[in-house]
């Protein structure tokens, strides 16, 4: 019976030790002899009872750094007769380190003298590493909280406990050491305009197990009473039953962005208003130019025809001076007519009466050349061109541009040499560039911008005819198509007028 009982205890102990990863030991204080249970042998990596143990063997399995402490605890227990509970490390023969929880108690004889020390070792390496992992992950969380500017919060739903990161202090002025973080406090600082909505959205996420990633934008009151615009992002963490147990979130102050957005929006509105006003006044101007130039034609025609009549009927009765005055008046009327025609044309730029079509620029070049045939022949000019592209665009404005540029190149030729005019072409990444290169009189660089302005001329009508509208028309056409125009020139050597068409 007792044999049986002992045996059963032995089996029970063996299994208990295996399951709980424990081992028991006994130190006989009368002769310092030691007994280890199977569990202790297993713990130190050896076959149970494969060798007898003594005090030194027992001491040697303890990590050298922990030995002193372990001995001191043991001695204190013996001399003071009290239990101890410490952790220490075992250093195994193969170098592995085990974390051991070690408890001991003293057994005394009838006279109260310590007789035995018995104890239990428990291998807590695994638990320790779990604790360590948790500590590390908490540390990492802390670091992230510090590294980001965001205000990180961590709400333990089951305990109704809220934790704040440093961001609440740096971003919003709430010191967790002063203000105890709580869900209620957080909610109370949400602007009343937004509070119900935000709370409602939180409730929605609490109740719906499908919802995980929460996101809200709201106004949040800082500790100094000012309002910050924030984006709050959170993750709802649930247990196996879909119950929310924890919510971790981060608040980002976007006030700066909000202010920028607002001023951008205002700026945009202003720009739109200006654009509308500009379009309106442009339209009015164009209409004005169109109407006036139209209406001016009529009285001008009258002046002209009466001057002709005057000349015809009374020409023989007038002295040469009067004849000359009539001539000046006729000439002025003619020039005015040209100005009006140019103005009319200028005001019509951009009002496309034709459709976009495939335009062969080589054809355009030949057409312009034939329009200028008389001048080319008179001056014996050499007018040539690179191979030009075919582009989908408006035909007549392009003719107009080349007509004006080649016309100018012929007009402003240097009298002492044969005019040479070359149209060249470059294909760039996002635009096409055309150049009209001449060897004419050239233009001083201080006038390079001025000449594109309406009515701006560098010469008197006596030296070179013209109204100063040609380049203004070119500029308006090119810019209307989204391109740019300009000139490079060396006075006395020649000019290169270029313009671009975006692809
Ligand atoms: P216009 O030729 O009727 O005067 P434009 O607007 O065509 O008017 O030209 C403005 C001015 O630019 C001209 O008066 C002239 O001084 C100068 N200019 C234009 N093209 C050339 C050129 N190819 N070479 C030299 N000067 C030029």
Coordinates of C-alpha atoms and ligand atoms in Angstrom, one line a residue:
X1 CA 0.0 0.0 0.0
X2 CA 2.7 2.5 1.1
X3 CA 4.9 1.1 -1.6
X4 CA 2.1 1.9 -4.1
X5 CA 1.6 5.3 -2.6
X6 CA 5.2 6.2 -2.9
X7 CA 5.3 5.0 -6.4
X8 CA 2.2 7.0 -7.4
X9 CA 3.8 10.1 -5.8
X10 CA 7.0 9.5 -7.7
X11 CA 5.0 9.3 -11.0
X12 CA 3.0 12.4 -10.1
X13 CA 6.1 14.4 -9.3
X14 CA 7.8 13.3 -12.5
X15 CA 4.9 14.5 -14.6
X16 CA 4.4 17.7 -12.6
X17 CA 8.1 18.5 -13.0
X18 CA 7.9 17.9 -16.8
X19 CA 4.7 19.9 -17.3
X20 CA 5.6 22.8 -15.1
X21 CA 9.3 22.7 -16.0
X22 CA 10.3 22.4 -12.4
X23 CA 12.9 20.5 -10.4
X24 CA 13.2 20.0 -6.7
X25 CA 16.4 19.8 -4.6
X26 CA 17.4 19.2 -1.1
X27 CA 20.5 20.3 0.8
X28 CA 21.3 18.4 4.0
X29 CA 22.8 21.0 6.3
X30 CA 24.4 18.5 8.5
X31 CA 26.8 17.2 5.8
X32 CA 26.2 19.6 2.9
X33 CA 25.1 16.7 0.7
X34 CA 22.7 17.5 -2.1
X35 CA 19.9 15.7 -3.8
X36 CA 18.4 16.7 -7.2
X37 CA 15.1 15.4 -8.6
X38 CA 15.0 14.2 -12.2
X39 CA 13.6 17.6 -13.1
X40 CA 16.8 19.4 -12.0
X41 CA 19.0 17.0 -14.1
X42 CA 16.8 17.7 -17.1
X43 CA 16.9 21.4 -16.5
X44 CA 20.7 21.4 -16.6
X45 CA 20.6 19.3 -19.7
X46 CA 21.6 15.9 -18.3
X47 CA 20.1 12.5 -18.0
X48 CA 18.2 12.1 -14.7
X49 CA 20.4 10.7 -11.9
X50 CA 23.3 10.1 -14.4
X51 CA 25.8 11.2 -11.8
X52 CA 25.8 12.0 -8.1
X53 CA 25.7 15.7 -7.2
X54 CA 27.5 17.5 -4.5
X55 CA 27.5 21.1 -3.3
X56 CA 30.0 22.3 -5.8
X57 CA 28.2 20.8 -8.7
X58 CA 25.1 22.5 -7.5
X59 CA 26.9 25.8 -7.2
X60 CA 28.6 25.4 -10.6
X61 CA 25.4 25.2 -12.6
X62 CA 24.5 28.7 -11.5
X63 CA 25.8 31.5 -13.9
X64 CA 29.0 32.9 -12.4
X65 CA 27.6 36.4 -12.2
X66 CA 24.6 35.2 -10.1
X67 CA 26.4 32.7 -7.8
X68 CA 27.3 35.2 -5.1
X69 CA 23.7 36.5 -4.9
X70 CA 22.4 33.0 -4.8
X71 CA 24.7 32.0 -2.0
X72 CA 23.9 35.1 0.0
X73 CA 20.2 34.4 -0.2
X74 CA 20.7 30.8 0.8
X75 CA 22.9 31.7 3.8
X76 CA 20.4 34.4 4.9
X77 CA 17.6 31.9 4.7
X78 CA 19.6 29.4 6.8
X79 CA 20.7 31.9 9.4
X80 CA 17.4 33.8 9.6
X81 CA 15.2 30.8 8.9
X82 CA 13.0 32.5 6.4
X83 CA 12.0 31.5 2.9
X84 CA 13.4 33.0 -0.2
X85 CA 12.2 33.6 -3.8
X86 CA 14.8 34.8 -6.3
X87 CA 15.5 34.5 -10.0
X88 CA 18.9 33.5 -11.2
X89 CA 20.5 32.1 -14.4
X90 CA 21.8 28.6 -15.1
X91 CA 24.8 28.4 -17.4
X92 CA 24.6 25.0 -19.1
X93 CA 27.7 23.1 -20.4
X94 CA 26.7 23.9 -24.0
X95 CA 26.6 27.6 -23.1
X96 CA 22.8 28.1 -23.1
X97 CA 21.5 30.3 -20.4
X98 CA 18.3 29.5 -18.6
X99 CA 16.3 31.9 -16.5
X100 CA 15.3 30.1 -13.3
X101 CA 12.9 31.1 -10.6
X102 CA 14.3 29.7 -7.4
X103 CA 12.3 29.3 -4.2
X104 CA 13.7 27.8 -1.0
X105 CA 12.5 27.0 2.5
X106 CA 14.4 25.8 5.6
X107 CA 13.3 22.7 7.6
X108 CA 14.3 22.8 11.3
X109 CA 14.7 19.9 13.8
X110 CA 12.7 19.7 17.1
X111 CA 15.2 22.1 18.8
X112 CA 14.7 24.6 16.1
X113 CA 18.0 24.1 14.4
X114 CA 18.0 24.3 10.6
X115 CA 18.3 20.8 9.3
X116 CA 17.6 20.9 5.6
X117 CA 17.1 23.4 2.9
X118 CA 14.6 22.3 0.2
X119 CA 13.7 24.2 -2.9
X120 CA 12.1 24.3 -6.3
X121 CA 13.6 25.5 -9.5
X122 CA 11.3 26.6 -12.3
X123 CA 12.5 27.3 -15.8
X124 CA 11.1 30.7 -16.7
X125 CA 13.2 31.3 -19.8
X126 CA 10.2 31.2 -22.1
X127 CA 8.1 33.5 -19.9
X128 CA 11.0 35.8 -19.5
X129 CA 11.5 36.0 -23.3
X130 CA 7.8 36.8 -23.7
X131 CA 8.1 39.5 -21.1
X132 CA 11.2 40.7 -22.8
X133 CA 9.5 40.8 -26.2
X134 CA 6.6 42.8 -24.7
X135 CA 9.1 45.2 -23.1
X136 CA 10.9 45.6 -26.4
X137 CA 7.7 46.2 -28.3
X138 CA 6.5 48.7 -25.7
X139 CA 9.9 50.4 -26.0
X140 CA 9.5 50.5 -29.7
X141 CA 6.1 52.0 -29.4
X142 CA 7.5 54.6 -27.0
X143 CA 10.2 55.4 -29.5
X144 CA 7.7 55.8 -32.4
X145 CA 5.6 58.0 -30.2
X146 CA 8.6 60.2 -29.6
X147 CA 9.8 60.1 -33.2
X148 CA 6.6 61.2 -34.7
X149 CA 5.1 64.6 -34.3
X150 CA 1.7 63.1 -34.1
X151 CA -0.1 62.7 -30.8
X152 CA -0.4 59.0 -30.3
X153 CA -3.1 57.6 -28.0
X154 CA -3.9 54.1 -26.8
X155 CA -7.3 53.4 -25.4
X156 CA -7.8 50.2 -23.4
X157 CA -11.5 49.8 -23.8
X158 CA -12.0 47.0 -21.2
X159 CA -10.3 49.0 -18.5
X160 CA -11.5 52.4 -19.8
X161 CA -7.8 53.6 -19.7
X162 CA -6.2 56.1 -22.0
X163 CA -2.6 56.6 -22.6
X164 CA -1.0 59.6 -24.4
X165 CA 2.2 60.0 -26.2
X166 CA 4.5 63.0 -25.9
X167 CA 2.7 64.5 -29.0
X168 CA -0.1 65.7 -26.8
X169 CA 2.3 67.9 -25.0
X170 CA 4.3 69.1 -28.0
X171 CA 1.3 69.5 -30.3
X172 CA -1.5 70.5 -28.1
X173 CA 0.0 71.5 -24.8
X174 CA -1.5 68.8 -22.6
X175 CA 1.0 67.3 -20.2
X176 CA 0.0 63.8 -19.2
X177 CA 1.7 64.4 -15.9
X178 CA -0.6 67.2 -15.2
X179 CA -3.8 66.3 -17.0
X180 CA -4.8 62.7 -16.5
X181 CA -5.6 61.3 -20.0
X182 CA -9.1 60.0 -20.4
X183 CA -11.5 59.2 -23.2
X184 CA -14.0 61.7 -21.7
X185 CA -11.4 64.5 -21.6
X186 CA -10.3 63.9 -25.1
X187 CA -13.9 64.0 -26.3
X188 CA -14.6 67.2 -24.3
X189 CA -11.8 68.9 -26.2
X190 CA -13.3 68.2 -29.6
X191 CA -15.1 71.3 -30.9
X192 CA -18.8 71.2 -30.3
X193 CA -19.5 71.6 -34.0
X194 CA -17.7 68.2 -34.6
X195 CA -18.1 66.4 -31.3
X196 CA -21.4 64.6 -32.0
X197 CA -20.3 63.5 -35.4
X198 CA -17.0 62.2 -34.2
X199 CA -18.6 60.4 -31.2
X200 CA -21.2 58.9 -33.6
X201 CA -18.5 57.6 -35.8
X202 CA -16.7 56.0 -32.9
X203 CA -19.9 54.3 -31.8
X204 CA -20.4 53.1 -35.3
X205 CA -16.9 51.4 -35.2
X206 CA -17.5 50.0 -31.7
X207 CA -20.6 48.3 -32.8
X208 CA -19.7 47.1 -36.3
X209 CA -17.1 44.2 -36.1
X210 CA -16.2 44.8 -39.8
X211 CA -14.8 48.2 -39.1
X212 CA -11.2 48.6 -38.4
X213 CA -9.5 51.7 -39.8
X214 CA -11.1 54.8 -38.5
X215 CA -10.4 58.3 -39.8
X216 CA -11.9 61.7 -38.9
X217 CA -11.0 65.3 -39.4
X218 CA -12.1 67.7 -36.6
X219 CA -11.3 70.8 -34.6
X220 CA -9.6 70.2 -31.3
X221 CA -9.1 72.6 -28.5
X222 CA -5.5 73.1 -27.4
X223 CA -4.5 73.7 -23.8
X224 CA -4.2 77.5 -24.5
X225 CA -7.8 77.6 -25.7
X226 CA -6.9 77.9 -29.4
X227 CA -8.4 75.5 -32.0
X228 CA -6.3 73.2 -34.0
X229 CA -7.5 71.3 -37.1
X230 CA -6.6 67.7 -36.7
X231 CA -6.7 64.4 -38.7
X232 CA -7.2 61.5 -36.3
X233 CA -6.5 58.0 -37.6
X234 CA -7.2 54.9 -35.4
X235 CA -7.2 51.2 -35.5
X236 CA -9.9 49.3 -33.7
X237 CA -8.5 46.1 -32.2
X238 CA -11.0 43.3 -31.4
X239 CA -11.0 40.0 -29.4
X240 CA -12.2 36.7 -30.9
X241 CA -15.8 37.7 -30.4
X242 CA -15.5 40.9 -32.3
X243 CA -15.6 43.0 -29.2
X244 CA -13.3 46.1 -29.3
X245 CA -10.7 45.7 -26.7
X246 CA -8.3 48.4 -27.7
X247 CA -8.1 51.4 -30.0
X248 CA -4.8 52.9 -31.0
X249 CA -4.7 56.2 -32.8
X250 CA -2.7 59.2 -33.9
X251 CA -3.7 62.8 -34.2
X252 CA -1.9 65.0 -36.7
X253 CA -2.2 68.8 -36.5
X254 CA -3.1 70.0 -39.9
X255 CA -4.0 73.6 -39.0
X256 CA -1.1 74.9 -41.0
X257 CA -2.3 73.0 -44.0
X258 CA -5.8 74.2 -43.4
X259 CA -4.7 77.8 -43.4
X260 CA -2.8 77.2 -46.6
X261 CA -5.8 75.6 -48.2
X262 CA -8.0 78.4 -47.2
X263 CA -5.7 81.1 -48.5
X264 CA -5.2 79.0 -51.7
X265 CA -9.0 78.8 -52.1
X266 CA -9.4 82.6 -51.6
X267 CA -6.6 83.2 -54.1
X268 CA -8.2 80.9 -56.6
X269 CA -11.5 82.7 -56.3
X270 CA -9.7 86.0 -56.8
X271 CA -7.9 84.6 -59.8
X272 CA -11.1 83.3 -61.2
X273 CA -12.7 86.7 -60.7
X274 CA -9.8 88.4 -62.3
X275 CA -9.8 86.0 -65.2
X276 CA -13.5 86.6 -65.7
X277 CA -13.1 90.4 -65.6
X278 CA -10.1 90.2 -67.9
X279 CA -12.0 88.0 -70.4
X280 CA -14.9 90.4 -70.2
X281 CA -12.7 93.5 -70.7
X282 CA -10.8 91.8 -73.5
X283 CA -14.0 90.9 -75.3
X284 CA -15.2 94.5 -74.8
X285 CA -11.9 95.9 -76.1
X286 CA -12.0 93.6 -79.1
X287 CA -15.5 94.6 -79.8
X288 CA -14.6 98.2 -79.4
X289 CA -11.6 98.0 -81.7
X290 CA -13.7 96.1 -84.3
X291 CA -16.6 98.5 -84.2
X292 CA -14.5 101.7 -84.2
X293 CA -12.3 100.5 -87.0
X294 CA -15.4 99.5 -88.9
X295 CA -17.1 102.8 -88.3
X296 CA -14.0 104.9 -88.9
X297 CA -13.7 103.4 -92.4
X298 CA -16.8 105.2 -93.6
X299 CA -15.8 108.9 -92.8
X300 CA -12.3 108.1 -93.9
X301 CA -13.5 106.9 -97.3
X302 CA -15.5 110.2 -97.5
X303 CA -12.4 112.3 -96.7
X304 CA -10.5 110.4 -99.3
X305 CA -13.0 110.7 -102.0
X306 CA -13.5 114.4 -101.4
X307 CA -9.8 115.0 -101.5
X308 CA -9.7 113.2 -104.9
X309 CA -12.7 115.3 -106.0
X310 CA -11.0 118.5 -104.9
X311 CA -7.9 117.5 -106.8
X312 CA -9.9 116.7 -109.9
X313 CA -12.2 119.7 -110.0
X314 CA -10.0 122.5 -108.7
X315 CA -6.6 121.0 -109.3
X316 CA -5.8 123.6 -112.0
X317 CA -6.9 126.5 -109.8
X318 CA -4.7 125.6 -106.9
X319 CA -1.1 126.7 -106.5
X320 CA 1.6 124.1 -105.9
X321 CA 1.5 124.6 -102.1
X322 CA -2.2 123.8 -102.0
X323 CA -1.5 120.8 -104.2
X324 CA 1.1 119.6 -101.8
X325 CA -1.3 120.0 -98.9
X326 CA -3.8 117.9 -100.7
X327 CA -1.1 115.3 -101.3
X328 CA -0.2 115.2 -97.6
X329 CA -3.9 114.9 -96.6
X330 CA -4.4 112.0 -99.1
X331 CA -1.3 110.3 -97.8
X332 CA -2.5 110.7 -94.2
X333 CA -5.9 109.3 -95.1
X334 CA -4.2 106.3 -96.7
X335 CA -2.0 105.6 -93.7
X336 CA -5.0 105.9 -91.4
X337 CA -6.8 103.4 -93.6
X338 CA -3.9 101.0 -93.2
X339 CA -3.8 101.5 -89.4
X340 CA -7.5 100.8 -89.2
X341 CA -7.2 97.7 -91.3
X342 CA -4.3 96.5 -89.1
X343 CA -6.3 97.3 -86.0
X344 CA -9.2 95.4 -87.3
X345 CA -7.0 92.5 -88.0
X346 CA -5.4 92.6 -84.6
X347 CA -8.8 92.7 -82.9
X348 CA -9.8 89.6 -84.9
X349 CA -6.8 87.5 -83.9
X350 CA -8.1 84.5 -81.9
X351 CA -11.5 84.6 -83.5
X352 CA -11.0 81.6 -85.6
X353 CA -13.3 81.5 -88.5
X354 CA -11.6 78.4 -89.9
X355 CA -11.3 74.8 -88.5
X356 CA -8.2 73.0 -87.2
X357 CA -6.7 71.2 -90.1
X358 CA -3.6 69.4 -91.2
X359 CA -1.3 72.3 -92.3
X360 CA 1.8 71.6 -94.3
X361 CA 4.2 74.4 -93.3
X362 CA 6.2 73.9 -96.5
X363 CA 3.1 74.9 -98.5
X364 CA 2.6 77.8 -96.2
X365 CA 6.2 78.9 -96.9
X366 CA 5.7 78.7 -100.6
X367 CA 2.4 80.6 -100.4
X368 CA 4.0 83.4 -98.4
X369 CA 6.8 83.5 -100.9
X370 CA 4.5 84.0 -103.8
X371 CA 2.6 86.7 -101.9
X372 CA 5.9 88.5 -101.5
X373 CA 7.1 87.7 -105.0
X374 CA 7.3 91.3 -106.2
X375 CA 9.5 92.4 -103.2
X376 CA 11.6 89.3 -103.5
X377 CA 12.3 89.9 -107.2
X378 CA 12.9 93.6 -106.7
X379 CA 15.5 93.0 -104.0
X380 CA 16.8 89.8 -105.6
X381 CA 16.5 88.2 -102.1
X382 CA 17.5 84.6 -101.5
X383 CA 14.6 83.2 -99.5
X384 CA 14.9 79.5 -98.5
X385 CA 13.6 77.1 -95.9
X386 CA 14.4 73.9 -94.1
X387 CA 12.1 70.9 -94.5
X388 CA 9.1 72.0 -92.4
X389 CA 6.6 69.8 -90.6
X390 CA 2.9 69.1 -91.1
X391 CA 0.9 70.1 -88.0
X392 CA -2.8 70.1 -87.1
X393 CA -3.5 73.8 -86.5
X394 CA -5.4 76.9 -87.9
X395 CA -4.1 77.7 -91.3
X396 CA -4.7 81.4 -91.8
X397 CA -3.1 82.7 -88.6
X398 CA 0.1 80.7 -89.5
X399 CA 0.1 82.3 -93.0
X400 CA -0.3 85.6 -91.3
X401 CA 2.7 85.0 -88.9
X402 CA 5.1 83.9 -91.7
X403 CA 3.8 86.7 -94.0
X404 CA 4.6 89.3 -91.3
X405 CA 8.0 87.9 -90.4
X406 CA 9.2 87.3 -93.9
X407 CA 7.7 90.7 -95.0
X408 CA 9.7 92.4 -92.2
X409 CA 12.9 90.5 -93.1
X410 CA 12.5 91.8 -96.7
X411 CA 11.6 95.3 -95.6
X412 CA 14.4 95.7 -93.0
X413 CA 17.1 94.4 -95.3
X414 CA 20.5 96.0 -95.3
X415 CA 20.7 98.0 -98.6
X416 CA 24.4 97.2 -99.1
X417 CA 24.0 93.4 -99.4
X418 CA 21.7 91.0 -101.0
X419 CA 18.9 89.9 -98.6
X420 CA 19.2 86.3 -97.4
X421 CA 16.3 84.9 -95.5
X422 CA 16.2 81.4 -94.1
X423 CA 13.2 79.7 -92.4
X424 CA 14.4 77.0 -90.1
X425 CA 12.9 74.5 -87.8
X426 CA 13.7 72.7 -84.6
X427 CA 11.8 69.8 -83.1
X428 CA 12.0 70.1 -79.3
X429 CA 10.6 67.8 -76.6
X430 CA 7.4 69.7 -75.9
X431 CA 7.3 72.3 -78.6
X432 CA 8.2 73.1 -82.2
X433 CA 10.4 76.1 -82.9
X434 CA 10.4 78.1 -86.1
X435 CA 12.9 80.8 -87.0
X436 CA 13.0 83.4 -89.7
X437 CA 16.7 84.4 -90.0
X438 CA 17.7 87.5 -92.0
X439 CA 20.9 89.4 -92.7
X440 CA 19.2 92.8 -92.4
X441 CA 19.8 95.9 -90.4
X442 CA 19.3 94.2 -87.1
X443 CA 17.8 95.6 -83.9
X444 CA 19.4 97.1 -80.9
X445 CA 18.8 94.8 -77.9
X446 CA 17.1 97.5 -75.9
X447 CA 14.2 97.4 -78.3
X448 CA 13.8 93.6 -78.4
X449 CA 10.7 93.6 -76.2
X450 CA 9.3 97.0 -77.4
X451 CA 8.9 96.0 -81.0
X452 CA 6.2 93.5 -80.2
X453 CA 3.9 96.1 -78.7
X454 CA 1.2 97.6 -80.8
X455 CA 2.1 100.7 -82.8
X456 CA 5.7 100.5 -81.6
X457 CA 8.2 101.3 -84.5
X458 CA 11.8 102.2 -84.6
X459 CA 11.7 104.1 -87.8
X460 CA 9.8 107.0 -89.4
X461 CA 7.3 106.3 -92.1
X462 CA 9.7 108.0 -94.5
X463 CA 12.5 105.6 -94.0
X464 CA 10.4 102.4 -93.7
X465 CA 6.7 102.2 -94.3
X466 CA 4.5 100.5 -91.7
X467 CA 2.1 100.9 -88.8
X468 CA 3.9 99.1 -86.1
X469 CA 1.2 96.4 -85.9
X470 CA 2.9 93.4 -87.7
X471 CA 4.8 92.0 -84.7
X472 CA 2.0 92.7 -82.3
X473 CA -0.3 90.6 -84.5
X474 CA 2.4 87.9 -84.6
X475 CA 2.7 87.9 -80.8
X476 CA -1.0 87.8 -80.3
X477 CA -1.5 84.9 -82.7
X478 CA 1.4 82.8 -81.3
X479 CA 0.4 83.4 -77.7
X480 CA -3.1 82.6 -78.5
X481 CA -1.9 79.2 -79.7
X482 CA 0.0 78.7 -76.4
X483 CA 3.4 79.5 -77.8
X484 CA 6.0 82.2 -77.3
X485 CA 7.8 84.6 -79.6
X486 CA 11.1 86.5 -79.5
X487 CA 14.0 87.9 -81.3
X488 CA 17.8 87.6 -81.3
X489 CA 19.7 90.2 -83.2
X490 CA 23.0 91.8 -83.8
X491 CA 22.6 95.4 -85.2
X492 CA 24.1 95.6 -88.7
X493 CA 24.3 91.9 -89.1
X494 CA 20.8 90.5 -89.0
X495 CA 17.9 89.3 -86.9
X496 CA 16.4 85.9 -86.0
X497 CA 12.7 86.1 -85.2
X498 CA 11.6 82.8 -83.6
X499 CA 8.3 81.5 -82.4
X500 CA 7.1 78.2 -80.8
X501 CA 4.1 76.0 -81.1
X502 CA 3.4 73.6 -78.2
X503 CA 3.1 70.0 -79.1
Ligands
LIG1 P1 6.2 97.8 -88.9 O1 7.1 96.9 -89.7 O2 4.9 98.1 -89.5 O3 6.9 98.9 -88.3 P2 6.3 95.6 -87.0 O4 5.5 95.4 -85.7 O5 6.3 94.6 -88.0 O6 5.8 97.0 -87.5 O7 7.8 95.9 -86.5 C1 8.1 96.7 -85.4 C2 9.4 97.3 -85.6 O8 10.4 96.2 -85.4 C3 9.8 97.8 -86.9 O9 9.4 99.1 -87.0 C4 11.3 97.6 -87.0 O10 11.9 98.7 -86.5 C5 11.5 96.4 -86.2 N1 11.7 95.2 -87.0 C6 10.8 94.2 -87.3 N2 11.3 93.2 -88.0 C7 12.6 93.5 -88.2 C8 13.7 92.9 -88.9 N3 13.5 91.7 -89.5 N4 14.9 93.5 -88.9 C9 15.0 94.7 -88.2 N5 14.1 95.3 -87.6 C10 12.8 94.8 -87.6

